[in-house]
Amino acid sequence: MVSGKEAGEGIRALILGIYQLGGARLDKEKLRGAIKDERFPRSAAYDPEWMIKNEMGPSAVWLMEFLTEAVELKPGMKVLDMGCGKAISSIFLAREFGVQVWATDLWISASDNLERIQEAGVEDRVFPIHAEAHALPYARDFFDAIVSADAYHYFGTSELYLHYFIRFLKPGGQIGIVVPGLKKEFSDGVPEKLEPYWESEFFTFHSPAWWKELWNRSGLLDVEVADDMPDGWEVWLKWENLARESGLWSREGDVGLLEADKGEYLGFTRVVGRRR
Ligand SMILES: C[S@@+](CC[C@H](N)C(=O)[O-])C[C@H]1O[C@@H](n2cnc3c(N)ncnc32)[C@H](O)[C@@H]1O
């Protein structure tokens, strides 16, 4: 017997196959028009095919643009992009703000990211580092700012992690994360409508209030922002649909989950704090 989730994935794979066979794939120009979003004016300058081919979750570039609305970045600042994946958010940071970025990731090698960084012409400002989040090769107080898009929930949900991580940030510097999250915590387990699509790792998704409390309790920083992206679920769904229609996608999406939820719980949580 196939589960609801597997059946949903089968149908999605079939639809993708039909798109590709039927040539209904969005060409570059149509994709550029469709992906344009007034909420992300900086991102509009980036090649959508490049963004989709190098994505490892809902648009890292959009997420970083949203995050940097709340993090002050000035040219020359030293910035840690933690869990940068294929470093496209790091390239975005260097180009948009003239900062130096240490593009740090575990699953993607430094050599792989260096190729992308060189292609983007920013190898003088973006430095690829292969490292585990609990064993970082940096000096205390080194970074002027730390940012992370769609990654911090993989390693940062424990009470202890911030105590370790914040040492790499200068006192007075900002740390900002944006992660898939919940508008509100579940009051009684996973809602029935989400159950067919729910995977246990989604329990790392939390609300702005949850993250704010975790960070406040540490006593290490002052939380300046804890909110969610307006209509974040629609942004997420738009990305998943466009990525699928482009025919360039390399992962299974969250379309079923988002359509079942219809914005009641899911979206993107943003938290920004300043080290004391
Ligand atoms: C969903 S991907 C997102 C990547 C990228 N930020 C993006 O949005 O495309 C999560 C990233 O978190 C990184 N990550 C997860 N656990 C990690 C750990 N323990 N240490 C360092 N990086 C980690 C992975 O290497 C992966 O690239």
Coordinates of C-alpha atoms and ligand atoms in Angstrom, one line a residue:
M1 CA 0.0 0.0 0.0
V2 CA 1.3 3.4 -0.8
S3 CA 1.0 6.2 1.8
G4 CA -0.8 9.5 0.9
K5 CA 2.6 11.2 0.8
E6 CA 4.0 8.6 -1.7
A7 CA 0.9 8.8 -3.8
G8 CA 1.2 12.6 -3.9
E9 CA 4.9 12.4 -4.8
G10 CA 4.0 9.9 -7.6
I11 CA 1.5 12.3 -9.0
R12 CA 3.9 15.2 -8.8
A13 CA 6.6 13.1 -10.6
L14 CA 4.1 12.2 -13.3
I15 CA 3.1 15.9 -13.8
L16 CA 6.8 16.9 -14.0
G17 CA 7.3 14.1 -16.6
I18 CA 4.4 15.3 -18.7
Y19 CA 5.7 18.9 -18.6
Q20 CA 9.0 17.8 -19.8
L21 CA 7.8 15.4 -22.5
G22 CA 5.2 17.9 -23.7
G23 CA 7.8 20.6 -23.9
A24 CA 5.7 22.8 -21.6
R25 CA 8.9 23.7 -19.7
L26 CA 9.2 27.4 -19.1
D27 CA 11.9 28.8 -21.3
K28 CA 14.4 31.3 -19.9
E29 CA 12.4 34.5 -20.7
K30 CA 9.1 33.2 -19.5
L31 CA 10.8 32.0 -16.3
R32 CA 12.4 35.4 -15.8
G33 CA 9.0 37.1 -16.1
A34 CA 7.2 34.5 -13.9
I35 CA 9.8 34.6 -11.2
K36 CA 9.9 38.4 -10.9
D37 CA 8.5 39.4 -7.6
E38 CA 8.2 43.0 -6.3
R39 CA 8.9 41.7 -2.8
F40 CA 12.4 40.8 -4.0
P41 CA 13.7 43.7 -6.2
R42 CA 17.4 42.8 -5.6
S43 CA 16.9 39.1 -6.5
A44 CA 15.3 40.1 -9.8
A45 CA 18.8 40.9 -11.2
Y46 CA 19.9 37.3 -10.8
D47 CA 19.5 34.6 -13.5
P48 CA 16.5 32.4 -12.5
E49 CA 18.0 29.3 -14.0
W50 CA 21.1 29.8 -11.9
M51 CA 19.0 30.2 -8.8
I52 CA 17.0 27.1 -9.5
K53 CA 19.9 24.9 -10.5
N54 CA 21.8 25.8 -7.4
E55 CA 18.9 25.7 -4.9
M56 CA 18.7 23.3 -2.0
G57 CA 15.4 24.6 -0.7
P58 CA 13.0 27.4 -1.4
S59 CA 15.0 30.3 -2.9
A60 CA 18.1 31.0 -0.9
V61 CA 18.4 34.4 -2.7
W62 CA 14.9 35.5 -1.9
L63 CA 15.4 34.4 1.7
M64 CA 18.6 36.2 2.0
E65 CA 17.1 39.4 0.6
F66 CA 14.3 39.2 3.2
L67 CA 16.8 38.6 6.0
T68 CA 19.1 41.5 5.0
E69 CA 16.2 43.9 5.3
A70 CA 16.7 43.4 9.0
V71 CA 20.5 43.1 9.2
E72 CA 22.7 46.1 8.6
L73 CA 25.5 45.3 6.2
K74 CA 28.2 47.8 5.1
P75 CA 31.0 47.4 2.5
G76 CA 34.0 45.6 3.8
M77 CA 32.2 43.9 6.7
K78 CA 33.2 40.3 7.5
V79 CA 30.1 38.1 7.3
L80 CA 29.6 34.5 8.0
D81 CA 27.0 32.8 5.8
M82 CA 26.4 29.6 7.8
G83 CA 24.9 26.6 6.0
C84 CA 25.3 28.4 2.7
G85 CA 24.7 25.3 0.6
K86 CA 25.8 26.1 -3.0
A87 CA 26.9 29.6 -1.9
I88 CA 24.4 31.5 -4.0
S89 CA 23.3 33.5 -1.0
S90 CA 27.0 34.3 -0.3
I91 CA 27.5 35.6 -3.8
F92 CA 24.3 37.7 -3.4
L93 CA 25.7 39.2 -0.2
A94 CA 29.0 40.1 -1.7
R95 CA 27.5 41.6 -4.8
E96 CA 24.7 43.5 -3.2
F97 CA 26.4 44.8 -0.1
G98 CA 30.2 44.7 -0.9
V99 CA 30.8 42.6 2.2
Q100 CA 33.4 39.8 2.6
V101 CA 31.7 36.5 3.0
W102 CA 32.9 33.2 4.6
A103 CA 30.6 30.8 2.8
T104 CA 30.5 27.9 5.2
D105 CA 28.7 24.6 4.6
L106 CA 28.9 20.9 5.4
W107 CA 27.1 19.0 2.6
I108 CA 28.8 21.0 -0.2
S109 CA 32.5 21.0 -0.6
A110 CA 34.6 24.1 -0.6
S111 CA 36.0 23.2 -4.1
D112 CA 32.5 22.8 -5.5
N113 CA 31.5 26.2 -4.1
L114 CA 34.8 27.9 -5.3
E115 CA 33.8 27.1 -8.9
R116 CA 30.5 28.9 -8.5
I117 CA 32.2 31.8 -6.7
Q118 CA 34.8 32.1 -9.5
E119 CA 32.1 32.0 -12.2
A120 CA 30.3 34.8 -10.4
G121 CA 33.6 36.8 -10.3
V122 CA 33.6 37.4 -6.6
E123 CA 36.5 35.1 -5.4
D124 CA 38.2 38.2 -3.9
R125 CA 35.3 38.5 -1.5
V126 CA 33.7 35.1 -1.0
F127 CA 35.7 32.4 0.7
P128 CA 34.3 28.8 0.6
I129 CA 34.8 26.8 3.8
H130 CA 33.8 23.2 4.4
A131 CA 33.0 22.9 8.1
E132 CA 30.6 21.3 10.6
A133 CA 28.5 23.8 12.6
H134 CA 29.8 22.6 15.9
A135 CA 33.5 22.6 14.9
L136 CA 34.0 25.9 13.1
P137 CA 37.6 27.0 12.2
Y138 CA 37.2 30.7 13.1
A139 CA 38.6 33.0 15.7
R140 CA 36.5 34.4 18.5
D141 CA 34.9 37.8 17.8
F142 CA 36.0 37.6 14.1
F143 CA 32.7 38.4 12.3
D144 CA 30.9 41.7 12.0
A145 CA 27.7 39.9 11.2
I146 CA 26.4 36.3 10.9
V147 CA 23.5 35.3 8.6
S148 CA 22.0 32.0 7.7
A149 CA 19.2 31.1 5.3
D150 CA 17.3 27.8 5.5
A151 CA 19.9 26.1 7.5
Y152 CA 20.0 27.1 11.2
H153 CA 17.2 24.8 12.1
Y154 CA 19.4 21.8 11.2
F155 CA 21.9 22.5 14.0
G156 CA 20.6 25.5 16.1
T157 CA 17.5 24.3 17.9
S158 CA 19.2 23.2 21.1
E159 CA 19.7 25.5 24.2
L160 CA 23.5 25.0 23.9
Y161 CA 24.2 25.9 20.3
L162 CA 24.0 29.7 20.5
H163 CA 26.4 29.6 23.5
Y164 CA 29.0 28.0 21.1
F165 CA 28.1 29.8 17.9
I166 CA 27.9 33.4 19.1
R167 CA 31.6 33.5 20.1
F168 CA 32.5 34.0 16.5
L169 CA 30.5 37.3 16.3
K170 CA 31.9 40.6 17.6
P171 CA 30.1 42.0 20.6
G172 CA 27.5 44.5 19.2
G173 CA 27.3 42.5 16.0
Q174 CA 24.0 41.1 14.5
I175 CA 23.1 37.5 13.9
G176 CA 20.2 36.8 11.7
I177 CA 18.5 33.6 10.5
V178 CA 15.6 32.8 8.2
V179 CA 14.2 29.3 8.3
P180 CA 11.1 27.4 7.3
G181 CA 8.8 27.9 10.2
L182 CA 5.4 27.9 11.7
K183 CA 3.3 31.0 12.3
K184 CA 2.2 29.4 15.6
E185 CA 3.2 26.2 17.3
F186 CA 0.9 23.2 17.1
S187 CA -1.4 23.0 20.1
D188 CA -2.1 19.3 19.9
G189 CA 0.4 17.5 17.6
V190 CA 0.6 17.6 13.8
P191 CA -2.8 18.9 12.4
E192 CA -4.7 16.1 10.5
K193 CA -4.6 17.9 7.2
L194 CA -0.7 18.0 7.3
E195 CA -0.2 14.5 8.5
P196 CA 0.1 12.8 5.0
Y197 CA 2.9 15.2 4.1
W198 CA 4.6 15.5 7.5
E199 CA 8.2 14.3 8.0
S200 CA 9.8 14.1 11.4
E201 CA 12.5 16.6 10.5
F202 CA 9.8 19.2 10.1
F203 CA 9.6 19.3 13.9
T204 CA 12.5 21.7 13.6
F205 CA 10.1 24.2 12.2
H206 CA 9.2 26.8 14.8
S207 CA 7.4 30.1 15.3
P208 CA 9.0 33.5 15.7
A209 CA 7.9 33.4 19.4
W210 CA 9.6 30.0 19.9
W211 CA 12.9 31.2 18.5
K212 CA 12.7 34.5 20.4
E213 CA 12.3 32.7 23.7
L214 CA 15.2 30.3 22.9
W215 CA 17.5 33.2 22.1
N216 CA 16.3 35.4 24.9
R217 CA 16.8 32.6 27.5
S218 CA 20.4 32.4 26.5
G219 CA 21.0 35.9 27.9
L220 CA 23.7 36.3 25.2
L221 CA 21.9 38.7 22.9
D222 CA 19.0 41.1 22.5
V223 CA 16.4 39.9 20.0
E224 CA 15.7 42.8 17.6
V225 CA 13.3 41.1 15.2
A226 CA 11.3 37.9 15.4
D227 CA 8.6 37.8 12.7
D228 CA 7.5 35.8 9.7
M229 CA 7.6 36.7 6.0
P230 CA 4.3 38.2 4.9
D231 CA 2.5 35.6 2.9
G232 CA 5.5 33.4 3.2
W233 CA 3.7 30.2 2.3
E234 CA 2.6 31.8 -1.0
V235 CA 6.2 32.8 -1.7
W236 CA 7.4 29.2 -0.9
L237 CA 4.7 27.7 -3.1
K238 CA 5.4 30.1 -5.9
W239 CA 9.0 29.0 -5.8
E240 CA 8.3 25.3 -5.7
N241 CA 5.8 25.6 -8.7
L242 CA 8.2 27.6 -10.8
A243 CA 11.1 25.4 -10.0
R244 CA 9.1 22.4 -11.0
E245 CA 7.8 24.0 -14.2
S246 CA 11.4 25.0 -15.2
G247 CA 12.3 21.4 -15.5
L248 CA 15.6 22.2 -13.8
W249 CA 14.6 20.9 -10.4
S250 CA 16.8 18.4 -8.5
R251 CA 14.7 17.7 -5.4
E252 CA 11.2 16.8 -4.4
G253 CA 9.1 19.7 -3.4
D254 CA 6.8 20.7 -0.6
V255 CA 3.8 21.5 -2.8
G256 CA 1.5 19.0 -1.2
L257 CA 2.3 20.2 2.3
L258 CA 1.9 23.9 1.4
E259 CA -1.4 23.3 -0.4
A260 CA -2.8 21.3 2.4
D261 CA -1.8 24.0 4.9
K262 CA -3.0 27.1 2.9
G263 CA -0.9 29.4 5.0
E264 CA -2.4 28.5 8.4
Y265 CA 0.9 27.3 9.9
L266 CA 3.7 27.2 7.4
G267 CA 6.0 30.0 6.2
F268 CA 9.4 31.5 6.9
T269 CA 10.5 32.6 10.3
R270 CA 13.1 35.4 10.7
V271 CA 15.0 36.1 13.9
V272 CA 17.7 38.8 14.3
G273 CA 19.6 39.5 17.5
R274 CA 22.5 41.6 18.6
R275 CA 25.3 40.2 20.7
R276 CA 25.7 41.8 24.1
Ligands
LIG1 C1 18.3 23.0 3.0 S1 20.0 23.3 2.8 C2 20.0 25.0 2.4 C3 21.3 25.5 1.8 C4 21.3 26.9 1.4 N1 21.3 27.8 2.6 C5 20.1 27.2 0.5 O1 19.1 27.8 1.0 O2 20.1 26.8 -0.6 C6 20.7 23.2 4.4 C7 22.1 23.4 4.5 O3 22.5 23.3 5.9 C8 23.8 22.8 6.0 N2 23.9 22.1 7.2 C9 23.1 21.2 7.8 N3 23.6 20.7 8.9 C10 24.8 21.3 9.1 C11 25.9 21.2 10.0 N4 25.8 20.4 11.1 N5 27.0 22.0 9.9 C12 27.1 22.8 8.8 N6 26.2 22.9 7.8 C13 25.1 22.2 8.0 C14 23.9 21.8 4.8 O4 25.2 21.6 4.5 C15 23.0 22.4 3.8 O5 23.7 23.0 2.8

